Structure formats: C-alpha cells, structure tokens
Tab-separated table of C-alpha atoms and ligand atoms in Angstrom:
chain	number	residue	atom	x	y	z
N	1446	MET	CA	124.039	164.643	123.058
N	1447	VAL	CA	124.830	162.678	119.893
N	1448	LYS	CA	128.006	163.711	118.087
N	1449	TYR	CA	128.677	163.782	114.342
N	1450	ARG	CA	131.618	162.742	112.203
N	1451	ARG	CA	132.402	163.017	108.504
N	1452	LEU	CA	132.202	159.634	106.787
N	1453	GLY	CA	135.692	159.581	105.309
N	1454	SER	CA	135.962	161.650	102.147
N	1455	THR	CA	132.190	161.698	101.524
N	1456	GLU	CA	130.129	164.800	102.187
N	1457	LEU	CA	128.045	162.800	104.676
N	1458	HIS	CA	128.055	163.952	108.284
N	1459	VAL	CA	126.763	160.985	110.233
N	1460	SER	CA	125.752	160.660	113.864
N	1461	VAL	CA	128.292	158.486	115.678
N	1462	ILE	CA	125.425	156.227	116.721
N	1463	GLY	CA	123.368	154.829	113.858
N	1464	ILE	CA	120.530	152.327	113.778
N	1465	GLY	CA	121.072	148.870	112.271
N	1466	THR	CA	117.844	147.408	110.909
N	1467	TRP	CA	118.563	143.753	110.141
N	1468	GLN	CA	116.020	142.896	112.838
N	1469	PHE	CA	113.215	144.489	110.756
N	1470	GLY	CA	113.636	141.570	108.316
N	1471	GLY	CA	112.338	139.088	110.903
N	1472	GLU	CA	115.471	137.041	111.639
N	1473	TRP	CA	115.880	138.170	115.243
N	1474	GLY	CA	112.985	136.284	116.810
N	1475	ARG	CA	110.121	138.634	116.001
N	1476	GLU	CA	108.350	140.468	113.216
N	1477	TYR	CA	107.909	144.235	113.163
N	1478	ALA	CA	104.676	146.141	112.573
N	1479	GLN	CA	105.006	149.512	110.857
N	1480	GLU	CA	104.180	151.368	114.106
N	1481	GLU	CA	107.024	149.559	115.897
N	1482	ALA	CA	109.518	150.490	113.195
N	1483	ASP	CA	108.195	154.078	113.276
N	1484	ALA	CA	108.689	154.277	117.055
N	1485	ILE	CA	112.317	153.114	116.800
N	1486	LEU	CA	113.187	155.562	114.031
N	1487	ASP	CA	111.289	158.457	115.624
N	1488	LYS	CA	113.175	157.902	118.875
N	1489	GLY	CA	116.417	157.979	116.911
N	1490	GLN	CA	115.532	161.226	115.229
N	1491	GLU	CA	114.429	162.798	118.497
N	1492	LEU	CA	117.889	162.013	119.904
N	1493	GLY	CA	119.822	163.370	116.916
N	1494	ILE	CA	120.544	160.066	115.144
N	1495	ASN	CA	120.610	160.532	111.349
N	1496	LEU	CA	122.149	157.272	110.093
N	1497	MET	CA	120.425	153.993	109.379
N	1498	ASP	CA	121.759	150.814	107.837
N	1499	THR	CA	119.620	148.291	105.987
N	1500	ALA	CA	120.040	145.789	103.140
N	1501	GLU	CA	118.333	144.191	100.173
N	1502	CYS	CA	118.122	140.844	101.982
N	1503	TYR	CA	116.813	141.716	105.441
N	1504	GLY	CA	113.656	139.959	104.346
N	1505	ASP	CA	112.942	140.413	100.628
N	1506	HIS	CA	113.472	144.217	100.780
N	1507	LEU	CA	111.244	144.034	103.907
N	1508	SER	CA	113.437	146.130	106.212
N	1509	GLU	CA	113.784	148.677	103.388
N	1510	SER	CA	109.988	148.738	102.956
N	1511	LEU	CA	109.385	149.516	106.636
N	1512	ILE	CA	111.944	152.315	106.386
N	1513	GLY	CA	110.418	153.543	103.102
N	1514	ASP	CA	106.938	153.741	104.549
N	1515	TYR	CA	108.358	155.678	107.503
N	1516	ILE	CA	110.420	158.029	105.323
N	1517	SER	CA	107.446	158.747	103.058
N	1518	ARG	CA	105.729	160.316	106.092
N	1519	ARG	CA	108.836	162.182	107.331
N	1520	LYS	CA	111.557	164.352	105.787
N	1521	ARG	CA	113.844	162.281	103.534
N	1522	GLU	CA	116.760	164.704	103.944
N	1523	ASP	CA	116.798	164.198	107.729
N	1524	TRP	CA	118.262	160.713	107.231
N	1525	ILE	CA	121.401	159.205	105.741
N	1526	ILE	CA	120.302	155.834	104.387
N	1527	ALA	CA	122.890	153.113	103.891
N	1528	THR	CA	121.732	149.966	102.118
N	1529	LYS	CA	123.457	147.110	100.290
N	1530	PHE	CA	123.416	144.920	97.203
N	1531	GLY	CA	124.398	141.429	96.155
N	1532	HIS	CA	121.843	138.874	97.328
N	1533	HIS	CA	118.462	137.431	96.534
N	1534	PHE	CA	116.482	136.603	99.660
N	1535	HIS	CA	114.521	133.346	99.379
N	1536	GLU	CA	113.317	132.635	102.893
N	1537	ARG	CA	114.603	133.348	106.388
N	1538	PHE	CA	118.320	132.570	106.629
N	1539	THR	CA	118.475	131.580	102.932
N	1540	ARG	CA	119.969	133.899	100.293
N	1541	THR	CA	121.936	133.398	97.098
N	1542	ASP	CA	124.647	135.694	95.736
N	1543	ALA	CA	123.677	138.086	92.932
N	1544	PHE	CA	126.571	140.422	92.183
N	1545	ASP	CA	126.395	140.588	88.366
N	1546	ALA	CA	126.149	144.167	87.102
N	1547	LYS	CA	122.732	143.813	85.457
N	1548	GLY	CA	121.249	142.069	88.481
N	1549	VAL	CA	122.639	144.706	90.847
N	1550	ILE	CA	121.056	147.541	88.862
N	1551	ALA	CA	117.712	145.717	89.081
N	1552	GLN	CA	118.261	145.356	92.857
N	1553	LEU	CA	119.027	149.067	93.093
N	1554	ASP	CA	115.698	149.915	91.489
N	1555	ALA	CA	113.912	147.467	93.825
N	1556	SER	CA	115.641	149.102	96.833
N	1557	LEU	CA	114.660	152.593	95.669
N	1558	ARG	CA	111.025	151.445	95.285
N	1559	ALA	CA	111.011	149.802	98.721
N	1560	LEU	CA	112.668	152.812	100.348
N	1561	LYS	CA	110.232	155.154	98.556
N	1562	THR	CA	113.071	157.461	97.640
N	1563	ASP	CA	114.893	158.475	94.483
N	1564	TYR	CA	118.399	158.249	95.965
N	1565	ILE	CA	120.475	156.141	98.335
N	1566	ASP	CA	123.167	157.894	100.377
N	1567	LEU	CA	125.534	154.947	100.742
N	1568	TYR	CA	125.204	151.844	98.545
N	1569	GLN	CA	127.371	149.020	99.853
N	1570	PHE	CA	128.778	145.859	98.279
N	1571	HIS	CA	127.308	143.306	100.694
N	1572	SER	CA	129.920	140.893	102.042
N	1573	GLY	CA	130.590	139.233	98.695
N	1574	PRO	CA	133.567	137.176	97.501
N	1575	ASP	CA	136.673	138.827	96.031
N	1576	GLN	CA	135.865	137.336	92.623
N	1577	ALA	CA	132.553	139.236	92.549
N	1578	PHE	CA	134.265	142.389	93.848
N	1579	ASP	CA	136.976	142.286	91.140
N	1580	ASN	CA	134.471	142.852	88.357
N	1581	ASP	CA	135.102	146.244	86.753
N	1582	GLU	CA	131.815	146.024	84.861
N	1583	LEU	CA	129.959	146.135	88.181
N	1584	TRP	CA	131.731	149.273	89.443
N	1585	THR	CA	131.392	151.019	86.062
N	1586	ALA	CA	127.642	150.319	86.106
N	1587	LEU	CA	127.413	151.693	89.659
N	1588	ASP	CA	129.353	154.845	88.734
N	1589	LYS	CA	126.728	155.478	86.038
N	1590	GLN	CA	124.049	155.268	88.734
N	1591	ILE	CA	125.936	157.940	90.708
N	1592	GLU	CA	125.921	160.138	87.591
N	1593	ALA	CA	122.175	159.468	87.260
N	1594	GLY	CA	121.680	160.666	90.856
N	1595	LYS	CA	120.380	157.363	92.240
N	1596	ILE	CA	123.403	156.804	94.507
N	1597	ARG	CA	125.420	159.446	96.371
N	1598	PHE	CA	128.361	157.297	97.517
N	1599	LEU	CA	129.524	153.688	97.275
N	1600	GLY	CA	130.783	151.593	100.170
N	1601	THR	CA	131.924	148.056	100.919
N	1602	SER	CA	130.675	145.844	103.724
N	1603	ILE	CA	133.486	143.334	104.051
N	1604	GLY	CA	132.477	139.774	104.969
N	1605	SER	CA	135.645	138.714	106.758
N	1606	ASN	CA	136.847	141.486	109.072
N	1607	ASP	CA	140.381	140.978	107.785
N	1608	ASN	CA	139.538	141.446	104.095
N	1609	LEU	CA	142.435	143.656	103.078
N	1610	HIS	CA	141.959	142.877	99.380
N	1611	GLN	CA	138.593	144.669	99.161
N	1612	THR	CA	139.606	147.382	101.627
N	1613	ASP	CA	142.823	148.216	99.754
N	1614	ALA	CA	140.943	148.344	96.427
N	1615	SER	CA	138.467	150.967	97.695
N	1616	ALA	CA	140.037	153.975	96.009
N	1617	ARG	CA	140.236	152.069	92.704
N	1618	VAL	CA	136.509	151.204	92.675
N	1619	ASN	CA	135.377	154.564	94.140
N	1620	SER	CA	134.181	152.977	97.402
N	1621	ARG	CA	134.400	155.545	100.200
N	1622	ALA	CA	133.435	153.587	103.314
N	1623	ILE	CA	134.097	150.198	104.876
N	1624	GLN	CA	131.530	148.423	107.020
N	1625	VAL	CA	133.167	145.813	109.224
N	1626	VAL	CA	132.527	143.689	112.324
N	1627	TYR	CA	134.305	145.448	115.175
N	1628	ASN	CA	133.607	145.217	118.884
N	1629	ARG	CA	135.316	144.637	122.236
N	1630	LEU	CA	135.333	140.871	121.602
N	1631	ASP	CA	136.626	141.085	118.032
N	1632	ARG	CA	139.452	143.551	117.380
N	1633	MET	CA	140.820	141.986	114.191
N	1634	PRO	CA	140.291	145.124	111.985
N	1635	GLU	CA	142.795	147.064	114.113
N	1636	GLU	CA	145.635	145.059	112.575
N	1637	ARG	CA	145.282	145.611	108.814
N	1638	VAL	CA	141.871	146.937	107.795
N	1639	PHE	CA	141.816	150.127	109.908
N	1640	PRO	CA	145.333	151.237	108.856
N	1641	SER	CA	144.254	150.824	105.215
N	1642	CYS	CA	141.081	152.857	105.897
N	1643	GLU	CA	143.137	155.618	107.511
N	1644	ARG	CA	145.594	155.671	104.584
N	1645	GLN	CA	142.742	156.089	102.081
N	1646	ASP	CA	140.554	158.358	104.288
N	1647	LEU	CA	137.673	155.888	104.196
N	1648	GLY	CA	134.726	156.157	106.546
N	1649	VAL	CA	134.268	153.152	108.847
N	1650	LEU	CA	130.931	151.821	110.053
N	1651	ALA	CA	131.447	149.337	112.901
N	1652	ARG	CA	128.767	146.693	112.578
N	1653	VAL	CA	127.744	144.119	115.194
N	1654	PRO	CA	129.238	146.514	117.789
N	1655	LEU	CA	127.435	144.717	120.630
N	1656	ALA	CA	128.677	141.304	119.446
N	1657	SER	CA	125.071	140.368	118.545
N	1658	GLY	CA	123.827	141.689	121.893
N	1659	TYR	CA	126.231	139.578	123.985
N	1660	LEU	CA	128.142	142.727	124.993
N	1661	SER	CA	124.995	144.215	126.534
N	1662	GLY	CA	125.925	142.191	129.621
N	1663	LYS	CA	122.370	140.883	130.042
N	1664	TYR	CA	123.098	137.307	128.891
N	1665	LYS	CA	124.881	134.791	131.114
N	1666	PRO	CA	126.913	131.772	129.883
N	1667	GLY	CA	124.418	129.057	128.895
N	1668	ALA	CA	121.823	131.560	127.569
N	1669	VAL	CA	119.440	129.906	125.082
N	1670	PHE	CA	117.802	131.717	122.143
N	1671	GLY	CA	114.508	130.854	120.384
N	1672	SER	CA	114.635	129.026	117.040
N	1673	THR	CA	113.598	132.117	115.031
N	1674	ASP	CA	116.409	134.224	116.565
N	1675	VAL	CA	119.614	134.249	114.496
N	1676	ARG	CA	121.613	133.625	117.684
N	1677	HIS	CA	120.034	130.137	117.886
N	1678	ARG	CA	122.277	129.370	114.888
N	1679	HIS	CA	125.509	130.456	116.607
N	1680	ASP	CA	127.810	127.705	117.841
N	1681	ALA	CA	126.706	127.090	121.461
N	1682	GLU	CA	130.208	126.504	122.873
N	1683	ASN	CA	131.590	129.567	121.130
N	1684	THR	CA	128.740	131.667	122.559
N	1685	ARG	CA	129.366	130.291	126.054
N	1686	LEU	CA	133.039	131.278	125.832
N	1687	LYS	CA	132.122	134.752	124.574
N	1688	LEU	CA	129.689	135.245	127.442
N	1689	LEU	CA	132.327	134.163	129.963
N	1690	GLU	CA	134.654	136.790	128.493
N	1691	VAL	CA	131.844	139.369	128.669
N	1692	GLU	CA	131.505	138.623	132.408
N	1693	ARG	CA	135.219	139.262	132.859
N	1694	ILE	CA	135.079	142.510	130.879
N	1695	GLN	CA	132.050	143.653	132.857
N	1696	ARG	CA	133.912	143.012	136.121
N	1697	GLU	CA	137.280	144.440	135.137
N	1698	GLU	CA	136.694	147.139	132.497
N	1699	VAL	CA	133.212	148.639	132.724
N	1700	PRO	CA	133.143	151.468	135.280
N	1701	GLN	CA	130.650	151.173	138.142
N	1702	GLY	CA	127.237	152.632	137.275
N	1703	VAL	CA	127.812	152.644	133.475
N	1704	GLU	CA	125.467	150.546	131.286
N	1705	MET	CA	127.523	147.901	129.531
N	1706	ALA	CA	125.825	148.322	126.112
N	1707	SER	CA	126.566	152.064	126.059
N	1708	TRP	CA	130.111	151.407	127.273
N	1709	ALA	CA	130.682	148.816	124.510
N	1710	LEU	CA	129.557	151.247	121.801
N	1711	ALA	CA	131.698	154.072	123.177
N	1712	TRP	CA	134.647	151.647	123.261
N	1713	CYS	CA	134.356	151.189	119.454
N	1714	LEU	CA	134.009	154.923	118.840
N	1715	LYS	CA	137.294	155.736	120.537
N	1716	HIS	CA	139.328	154.172	117.717
N	1717	PRO	CA	140.526	156.974	115.390
N	1718	ALA	CA	139.515	155.001	112.268
N	1719	VAL	CA	135.915	154.357	113.370
N	1720	THR	CA	133.337	156.881	112.186
N	1721	ALA	CA	130.125	155.415	113.616
N	1722	VAL	CA	128.593	152.293	115.144
N	1723	ILE	CA	125.371	150.794	113.810
N	1724	PRO	CA	123.861	148.685	116.613
N	1725	GLY	CA	120.675	146.771	115.856
N	1726	CYS	CA	117.902	148.250	118.017
N	1727	LYS	CA	114.799	146.252	118.917
N	1728	ASP	CA	112.792	149.035	120.560
N	1729	PRO	CA	112.958	152.762	121.391
N	1730	GLU	CA	114.478	152.029	124.814
N	1731	GLN	CA	117.475	150.375	123.166
N	1732	VAL	CA	117.808	153.348	120.794
N	1733	ALA	CA	117.901	155.667	123.799
N	1734	ALA	CA	120.449	153.539	125.667
N	1735	ASN	CA	122.630	153.360	122.570
N	1736	ALA	CA	122.416	157.107	121.984
N	1737	ARG	CA	123.696	157.628	125.540
N	1738	ALA	CA	126.975	156.052	124.419
N	1739	ALA	CA	127.838	159.276	122.595
N	1740	GLY	CA	128.096	160.990	125.981
N	1741	LEU	CA	130.811	158.532	127.014
N	1742	VAL	CA	133.032	159.443	124.071
N	1743	THR	CA	135.438	162.110	125.249
N	1744	GLY	CA	138.376	163.773	123.515
N	1745	PRO	CA	138.811	164.835	119.909
N	1746	HIS	CA	138.478	162.457	116.952
N	1747	PRO	CA	139.975	163.002	113.469
N	1748	GLN	CA	136.520	162.896	111.839
N	1749	ASP	CA	134.650	165.182	114.289
N	1750	VAL	CA	132.302	167.770	112.757
N	1751	ARG	CA	129.852	170.271	114.190
N	1752	LEU	CA	126.447	170.373	112.441
A	2965	LIG	N1	127.218	141.636	106.276
A	2965	LIG	C1	126.756	142.780	106.720
A	2965	LIG	O1	126.873	143.788	106.047
A	2965	LIG	C2	126.078	142.853	108.059
A	2965	LIG	C3	126.048	141.726	108.882
A	2965	LIG	C4	125.508	141.856	110.162
A	2965	LIG	C5	124.994	143.077	110.565
A	2965	LIG	N2	125.009	144.153	109.739
A	2965	LIG	C6	124.448	145.460	110.158
A	2965	LIG	O2	124.914	145.757	111.463
A	2965	LIG	C7	123.789	145.985	112.321
A	2965	LIG	C8	124.127	145.610	113.733
A	2965	LIG	O3	124.504	144.256	113.864
A	2965	LIG	P1	123.636	143.189	114.657
A	2965	LIG	O4	122.241	143.691	114.820
A	2965	LIG	O5	123.863	141.887	113.969
A	2965	LIG	O6	124.398	143.081	116.063
A	2965	LIG	P2	124.553	144.070	117.313
A	2965	LIG	O7	124.274	145.446	116.912
A	2965	LIG	O8	125.862	143.757	117.917
A	2965	LIG	O9	123.438	143.533	118.326
A	2965	LIG	C9	122.102	143.903	118.194
A	2965	LIG	C10	121.261	143.304	119.310
A	2965	LIG	O10	121.755	143.707	120.579
A	2965	LIG	C11	120.657	143.897	121.487
A	2965	LIG	N3	120.725	145.307	121.937
A	2965	LIG	C12	120.822	146.431	121.157
A	2965	LIG	N4	120.905	147.543	121.919
A	2965	LIG	C13	120.853	147.129	123.209
A	2965	LIG	C14	120.889	147.815	124.443
A	2965	LIG	N5	121.011	149.135	124.518
A	2965	LIG	N6	120.818	147.075	125.577
A	2965	LIG	C15	120.716	145.728	125.525
A	2965	LIG	N7	120.662	145.020	124.366
A	2965	LIG	C16	120.747	145.726	123.219
A	2965	LIG	C17	119.387	143.598	120.695
A	2965	LIG	O11	119.023	142.213	120.844
A	2965	LIG	P3	118.325	141.582	122.181
A	2965	LIG	O12	117.639	142.696	122.910
A	2965	LIG	O13	117.388	140.541	121.665
A	2965	LIG	O14	119.476	140.967	122.913
A	2965	LIG	C18	119.817	143.820	119.266
A	2965	LIG	O15	119.037	143.131	118.321
A	2965	LIG	C19	122.662	145.186	111.665
A	2965	LIG	O16	121.372	145.601	112.072
A	2965	LIG	C20	122.928	145.469	110.213
A	2965	LIG	O17	122.438	146.762	109.868
A	2965	LIG	C21	125.562	144.066	108.497
C-alpha cells in the first residue's frame, strides 16, 4: 500500500513513490511508444502513485508530450505533475542553459502545451548555476505565473547535491521543494542540504534513488551499457567501484528475501527530511517493484498524511 506525505509547506499530498520520466526522452537506450508510456503510468495509478517528475529537456518536451497525451485521456486531478525549466534541448545529451525570465515564460507555455494542461503542480529550477538562480527578475516573473494560475508551487532541483546556496535561498524566492540526488551510495545531502530543508519546511524529492539503476543489484562490476544509454557516458572505473560497493551492501545490509531495488528506495524514505523518491521506471514491472518499497517503510514520518 503506497503511503502519502505532504510536500513541505505546499498543499500537495504526494505518494512516497513517484515516477521519474527522464527515460521517456530517449536517453536511456530506447524510445517509448505512447502505449508503453500509458502502461507505466496506468500501473502507477493502479497502485496509488500520484506523483510524476518530468522536464523540458527530456527530449524536446518529448517526455512531457507522452505524459500530456496520457493525461488528456485520464483525469488531470489524479496526478501531481512536477516539471522543470532552464534548458533548450538540441539533440540527445546536448542542451544549452536558458534561464532568462522571458525565455523561461516561453518554456512554461511550451510545457503546458506539451502536457496538455493549464497548470503545473510543481515547476522546478532545473539544476542551473547560482548566477542564474540569483536573478530576482526570474522569480518575480514566475510569481506572476502563480497568480495567473499556470503554476501551483515552485521548486528547485539542485545540480550539486551540496548546493546550500540555492537551498538556503528557497524561502526568499518562494521555492517550496528541493529535488536532490540522494541514495544509499551518495549521502551528501544529509550533511547540509537536509538540515536546511527541515529548517524551512521544504519538501524533498530524492532523485536518482537507485543510483541510476546500479542499486537494483542486477548489475555486476564490469557491466557494459549500450551507446544510447546514458550510463555508457559514466566513468567506467567509477561505475565499477560503485558496483563493488553495491555487492557489499547487498551482502551485508539487504535482508534475505527482500528485493534490493525496493530496499534501496525504502532506505531513502526513512530519512525525516525526504518526502518522496522519484525512481525512473522503464516498464510496469519496475513500477510495481518500486511501489512495493512503500511497504518496507515502517514507523512515523514528520510529513505523513492520510488521504
Ligand atoms: N537534474 C535533475 O533535475 C535530474 C537529473 C536526473 C534525474 N532526475 C529525475 O530523477 C528521476 C530518476 O533518476 P534516474 O532515472 O536518473 O535514476 P534512478 O531512478 O536511480 O534509476 C532508474 C533506472 O533504474 C532501473 N530500475 C528502476 N526501477 C527498477 C527496479 N524496480 N528494478 C530494477 N531496476 C530498476 C531502470 O534502468 P534499467 O532497468 O535499464 O537498469 C531505470 O531506468 C529521473 O527520471 C528524473 O525524473 C532529475
């Protein structure tokens, strides 16, 4: 049974397991037909998942378009849609920054068209530099879009998972949630970012919670990925070391009979600052396995809600 938590001080009650949709943009070794995207999202809804994360540059609004087509045939209000702004997509693995206020408003309209909706629940600054973040004109323009009803809440997806500058400035720019890399192999946010989130009552979306799939336990050191899979671009030695560590964790920390992917997601969800995880899901079976993680999360959490 999926559980729900309030996303910081927003009125959004999100399922603790969300669905990341970077893979819909075609950078994870395969392209997605509409029926395949539908099957993933339908499985999520069947299991009580109500949160999805996408972005302007997962393909040129391609991931958003697959979601939009799906949403146009389902109930919009059943889903909390988080998307992002700040880049122009040119071709796979090539984007340029575009954080100027005028350009972002144009991107917002393009995202709304692709998503076939008239509002976005959480609109996130997408891993941009501090210089782009410290532009009051941008945040003023976005606040006007909230007043116009196009955005419900703003968030920040920090690029470095130790970016205290952008995290600490959240209250000032009216950003209510932080999206950050957090998983069993990378605990950096525990030191400075999570305490800042707790101080400001920000929601936290843990992204890359399976360490790009390495924490599923299905890859052994030396695993090779196809040239169209983003993991082909990871440093090979670094990946080998991560997979060795995953083997150790699997041996020493994962209880007998528990799927490692579900365990790794539940591990993230135990931290009191973390609201939800947003694992990328390639098929309905992965959605189902990830949803099972909610059953491994025991004990109260400061953001628990009952729907
Ligand atoms: N800058 C940013 O804001 C930013 C950056 C990165 C990601 N994100 C967001 O975070 C989301 C998640 O990150 P991510 O997709 O990079 O990494 P991830 O969630 O750690 O890993 C996803 C991959 O793990 C594998 N997997 C998923 N569930 C599994 C299961 N139950 N069992 C076995 N394998 C499983 C799948 O690949 P295989 O089956 O091929 O192994 C899947 O593509 C993205 O979709 C995106 O929404 C945001």
